[in-house]
Amino acid sequence: TGGAAGPMMLTSLLQAAVTNSYSIDLEREADEEGFRILVEAGFPPSALVTALEAMENDQLRRPHVDMGVFMTHPEMKERVQYILQMAKEQNIPIMRKDALHLLRTDVRDADGRLELTVDGASLWSVAGTETNRARLEEIKEKIDRFFQMETVPYEIEVIARDGKQGLRIGPSLVVAEPLPEGAEPLGTFRAALVDALNRAKEKHSGVIYMP
């Protein structure tokens, strides 16, 4: 009987490999179907990506056990990568901040001045006039659109154009001289944006953000 045990064990391992490979393929198909349903329903697939990234980060914090042929699910990293690839192939931008409720901006009154804030922290302050309030609201709209979790610090830059300074985020010129009355320097604004971006990324850690 000892001689028969080896082939029987090998057969069992092969069966496990085939069955579990099938399970992995099914889960991949389920992810792809979930992605398709979200897109067709008009929802951005960012929530699916961020949920899987959070699970991947949790997985990284625990001891890893290589299950080999007994693995029944794709690795989280692999699942995230092929969903991101699907989004890229379909020209669907992944913008994580809405799903994560991060990088939320606001304009608020503060001791006679107006502050532009993100996630409750001050980014930039100007004199508290109604003209400045309208200007800050315009700046806020640009930041809401172009200041993303996927933004990298070098895309936030103080630039000079036609002898005037301005602040850009990615392709957007967010604000340019003449600045609002009583405005803090643009260098201060840029530094606050970079700090806010880093804080947000720390809250959703373990992710390599691609612009």
GROMACS .gro file of C-alpha atoms in nm:
model
  211
    1THR     CA    1   0.000   0.000   0.000
    2GLY     CA    2   0.296   0.231   0.062
    3GLY     CA    3   0.375   0.231  -0.310
    4ALA     CA    4   0.022   0.335  -0.398
    5ALA     CA    5   0.020   0.627  -0.155
    6GLY     CA    6   0.257   0.838  -0.365
    7PRO     CA    7   0.050   0.836  -0.686
    8MET     CA    8  -0.272   0.887  -0.488
    9MET     CA    9  -0.124   1.190  -0.311
   10LEU     CA   10   0.001   1.331  -0.641
   11THR     CA   11  -0.345   1.283  -0.794
   12SER     CA   12  -0.503   1.467  -0.501
   13LEU     CA   13  -0.258   1.754  -0.538
   14LEU     CA   14  -0.328   1.779  -0.910
   15GLN     CA   15  -0.702   1.782  -0.844
   16ALA     CA   16  -0.655   2.059  -0.585
   17ALA     CA   17  -0.445   2.260  -0.829
   18VAL     CA   18  -0.703   2.230  -1.106
   19THR     CA   19  -0.999   2.305  -0.877
   20ASN     CA   20  -0.832   2.600  -0.708
   21SER     CA   21  -0.710   2.739  -1.038
   22TYR     CA   22  -1.071   2.727  -1.153
   23SER     CA   23  -1.174   2.913  -0.833
   24ILE     CA   24  -0.913   3.181  -0.902
   25ASP     CA   25  -1.042   3.225  -1.257
   26LEU     CA   26  -1.399   3.254  -1.126
   27GLU     CA   27  -1.301   3.522  -0.877
   28ARG     CA   28  -1.117   3.713  -1.147
   29GLU     CA   29  -1.428   3.694  -1.364
   30ALA     CA   30  -1.635   3.817  -1.069
   31ASP     CA   31  -1.405   4.118  -1.029
   32GLU     CA   32  -1.427   4.192  -1.399
   33GLU     CA   33  -1.806   4.163  -1.390
   34GLY     CA   34  -1.822   4.393  -1.088
   35PHE     CA   35  -1.607   4.644  -1.274
   36ARG     CA   36  -1.831   4.623  -1.581
   37ILE     CA   37  -2.152   4.666  -1.379
   38LEU     CA   38  -2.015   4.973  -1.199
   39VAL     CA   39  -1.909   5.135  -1.526
   40GLU     CA   40  -2.236   5.058  -1.707
   41ALA     CA   41  -2.434   5.194  -1.412
   42GLY     CA   42  -2.241   5.519  -1.437
   43PHE     CA   43  -2.046   5.475  -1.115
   44PRO     CA   44  -1.668   5.528  -1.107
   45PRO     CA   45  -1.487   5.203  -1.028
   46SER     CA   46  -1.258   5.378  -0.780
   47ALA     CA   47  -1.450   5.233  -0.485
   48LEU     CA   48  -1.373   4.878  -0.602
   49VAL     CA   49  -1.005   4.966  -0.638
   50THR     CA   50  -0.977   5.134  -0.298
   51ALA     CA   51  -1.157   4.848  -0.122
   52LEU     CA   52  -0.918   4.592  -0.270
   53GLU     CA   53  -0.618   4.814  -0.188
   54ALA     CA   54  -0.731   4.835   0.174
   55MET     CA   55  -0.760   4.456   0.184
   56GLU     CA   56  -0.415   4.426   0.027
   57ASN     CA   57  -0.267   4.660   0.286
   58ASP     CA   58  -0.428   4.457   0.564
   59GLN     CA   59  -0.287   4.141   0.408
   60LEU     CA   60   0.063   4.291   0.404
   61ARG     CA   61   0.044   4.356   0.778
   62ARG     CA   62  -0.005   3.987   0.848
   63PRO     CA   63   0.239   3.697   0.811
   64HIS     CA   64   0.228   3.571   0.453
   65VAL     CA   65   0.175   3.200   0.393
   66ASP     CA   66   0.233   3.070   0.042
   67MET     CA   67  -0.056   2.831  -0.015
   68GLY     CA   68   0.082   2.704  -0.345
   69VAL     CA   69  -0.165   2.481  -0.526
   70PHE     CA   70  -0.410   2.524  -0.238
   71MET     CA   71  -0.457   2.896  -0.311
   72THR     CA   72  -0.822   2.956  -0.403
   73HIS     CA   73  -0.813   3.333  -0.460
   74PRO     CA   74  -0.589   3.562  -0.665
   75GLU     CA   75  -0.345   3.770  -0.461
   76MET     CA   76  -0.491   4.110  -0.372
   77LYS     CA   77  -0.205   4.286  -0.550
   78GLU     CA   78  -0.284   4.092  -0.866
   79ARG     CA   79  -0.655   4.175  -0.840
   80VAL     CA   80  -0.580   4.546  -0.803
   81GLN     CA   81  -0.337   4.540  -1.095
   82TYR     CA   82  -0.572   4.380  -1.344
   83ILE     CA   83  -0.859   4.610  -1.246
   84LEU     CA   84  -0.631   4.911  -1.292
   85GLN     CA   85  -0.526   4.766  -1.627
   86MET     CA   86  -0.891   4.729  -1.732
   87ALA     CA   87  -0.954   5.091  -1.638
   88LYS     CA   88  -0.652   5.202  -1.838
   89GLU     CA   89  -0.757   5.001  -2.144
   90GLN     CA   90  -1.104   5.159  -2.130
   91ASN     CA   91  -0.968   5.510  -2.065
   92ILE     CA   92  -1.150   5.528  -1.732
   93PRO     CA   93  -0.968   5.750  -1.481
   94ILE     CA   94  -0.922   5.613  -1.131
   95MET     CA   95  -0.976   5.898  -0.883
   96ARG     CA   96  -0.962   5.753  -0.536
   97LYS     CA   97  -1.040   6.063  -0.330
   98ASP     CA   98  -1.417   6.051  -0.379
   99ALA     CA   99  -1.437   5.687  -0.271
  100LEU     CA  100  -1.211   5.754   0.028
  101HIS     CA  101  -1.375   6.086   0.125
  102LEU     CA  102  -1.035   6.253   0.133
  103LEU     CA  103  -0.899   6.583  -0.004
  104ARG     CA  104  -1.234   6.752   0.068
  105THR     CA  105  -1.213   7.128   0.024
  106ASP     CA  106  -1.406   7.415   0.182
  107VAL     CA  107  -1.398   7.793   0.214
  108ARG     CA  108  -1.450   7.918   0.569
  109ASP     CA  109  -1.435   8.239   0.773
  110ALA     CA  110  -1.147   8.263   1.020
  111ASP     CA  111  -1.093   8.572   1.239
  112GLY     CA  112  -1.176   8.826   0.972
  113ARG     CA  113  -0.999   8.632   0.699
  114LEU     CA  114  -1.106   8.362   0.457
  115GLU     CA  115  -0.941   8.022   0.452
  116LEU     CA  116  -0.934   7.760   0.182
  117THR     CA  117  -0.917   7.426   0.363
  118VAL     CA  118  -0.872   7.061   0.275
  119ASP     CA  119  -0.984   6.788   0.513
  120GLY     CA  120  -1.031   7.058   0.776
  121ALA     CA  121  -0.674   7.193   0.757
  122SER     CA  122  -0.592   7.539   0.624
  123LEU     CA  123  -0.433   7.555   0.280
  124TRP     CA  124  -0.429   7.927   0.208
  125SER     CA  125  -0.579   8.240   0.358
  126VAL     CA  126  -0.674   8.580   0.217
  127ALA     CA  127  -0.842   8.895   0.342
  128GLY     CA  128  -1.208   8.844   0.429
  129THR     CA  129  -1.379   9.033   0.146
  130GLU     CA  130  -1.666   8.919  -0.072
  131THR     CA  131  -1.449   8.965  -0.381
  132ASN     CA  132  -1.195   8.729  -0.228
  133ARG     CA  133  -1.467   8.480  -0.139
  134ALA     CA  134  -1.572   8.456  -0.504
  135ARG     CA  135  -1.207   8.416  -0.605
  136LEU     CA  136  -1.150   8.139  -0.351
  137GLU     CA  137  -1.459   7.954  -0.471
  138GLU     CA  138  -1.313   7.956  -0.825
  139ILE     CA  139  -0.981   7.825  -0.693
  140LYS     CA  140  -1.164   7.561  -0.489
  141GLU     CA  141  -1.339   7.431  -0.803
  142LYS     CA  142  -1.005   7.384  -0.979
  143ILE     CA  143  -0.855   7.208  -0.679
  144ASP     CA  144  -1.157   6.978  -0.654
  145ARG     CA  145  -1.102   6.877  -1.015
  146PHE     CA  146  -0.725   6.850  -1.041
  147PHE     CA  147  -0.599   6.780  -0.686
  148GLN     CA  148  -0.625   6.402  -0.668
  149MET     CA  149  -0.479   6.117  -0.462
  150GLU     CA  150  -0.294   6.027  -0.783
  151THR     CA  151  -0.130   6.371  -0.798
  152VAL     CA  152   0.246   6.365  -0.734
  153PRO     CA  153   0.425   6.656  -0.560
  154TYR     CA  154   0.618   6.770  -0.868
  155GLU     CA  155   0.283   6.836  -1.039
  156ILE     CA  156   0.215   7.105  -0.778
  157GLU     CA  157   0.442   7.389  -0.881
  158VAL     CA  158   0.489   7.763  -0.851
  159ILE     CA  159   0.562   7.886  -1.202
  160ALA     CA  160   0.646   8.215  -1.372
  161ARG     CA  161   0.459   8.320  -1.685
  162ASP     CA  162   0.477   8.657  -1.858
  163GLY     CA  163   0.656   8.801  -1.557
  164LYS     CA  164   0.385   8.687  -1.315
  165GLN     CA  165   0.383   8.399  -1.069
  166GLY     CA  166   0.116   8.133  -1.062
  167LEU     CA  167   0.042   7.797  -0.901
  168ARG     CA  168  -0.037   7.497  -1.115
  169ILE     CA  169  -0.169   7.152  -1.028
  170GLY     CA  170  -0.113   6.918  -1.320
  171PRO     CA  171  -0.237   7.090  -1.636
  172SER     CA  172  -0.442   7.352  -1.451
  173LEU     CA  173  -0.327   7.701  -1.357
  174VAL     CA  174  -0.509   7.723  -1.025
  175VAL     CA  175  -0.426   8.085  -0.941
  176ALA     CA  176  -0.201   8.356  -1.083
  177GLU     CA  177  -0.097   8.709  -0.997
  178PRO     CA  178  -0.247   8.949  -0.918
  179LEU     CA  179  -0.335   8.748  -0.608
  180PRO     CA  180  -0.638   8.815  -0.388
  181GLU     CA  181  -0.597   9.094  -0.134
  182GLY     CA  182  -0.398   8.986   0.172
  183ALA     CA  183  -0.309   8.647   0.022
  184GLU     CA  184  -0.032   8.435   0.168
  185PRO     CA  185   0.265   8.364  -0.065
  186LEU     CA  186   0.217   8.100  -0.335
  187GLY     CA  187   0.507   7.903  -0.189
  188THR     CA  188   0.309   7.870   0.134
  189PHE     CA  189   0.006   7.754  -0.066
  190ARG     CA  190   0.212   7.491  -0.250
  191ALA     CA  191   0.371   7.358   0.071
  192ALA     CA  192   0.028   7.324   0.233
  193LEU     CA  193  -0.106   7.133  -0.070
  194VAL     CA  194   0.187   6.888  -0.061
  195ASP     CA  195   0.143   6.836   0.315
  196ALA     CA  196  -0.230   6.772   0.269
  197LEU     CA  197  -0.160   6.524  -0.011
  198ASN     CA  198   0.092   6.333   0.202
  199ARG     CA  199  -0.151   6.316   0.497
  200ALA     CA  200  -0.425   6.180   0.273
  201LYS     CA  201  -0.194   5.916   0.126
  202GLU     CA  202  -0.089   5.807   0.474
  203LYS     CA  203  -0.454   5.736   0.552
  204HIS     CA  204  -0.475   5.505   0.248
  205SER     CA  205  -0.126   5.360   0.272
  206GLY     CA  206   0.049   5.077   0.093
  207VAL     CA  207  -0.052   5.206  -0.251
  208ILE     CA  208   0.173   5.309  -0.538
  209TYR     CA  209  -0.018   5.598  -0.689
  210MET     CA  210   0.011   5.648  -1.061
  211PRO     CA  211  -0.090   5.984  -1.209
   0.00000   0.00000   0.00000
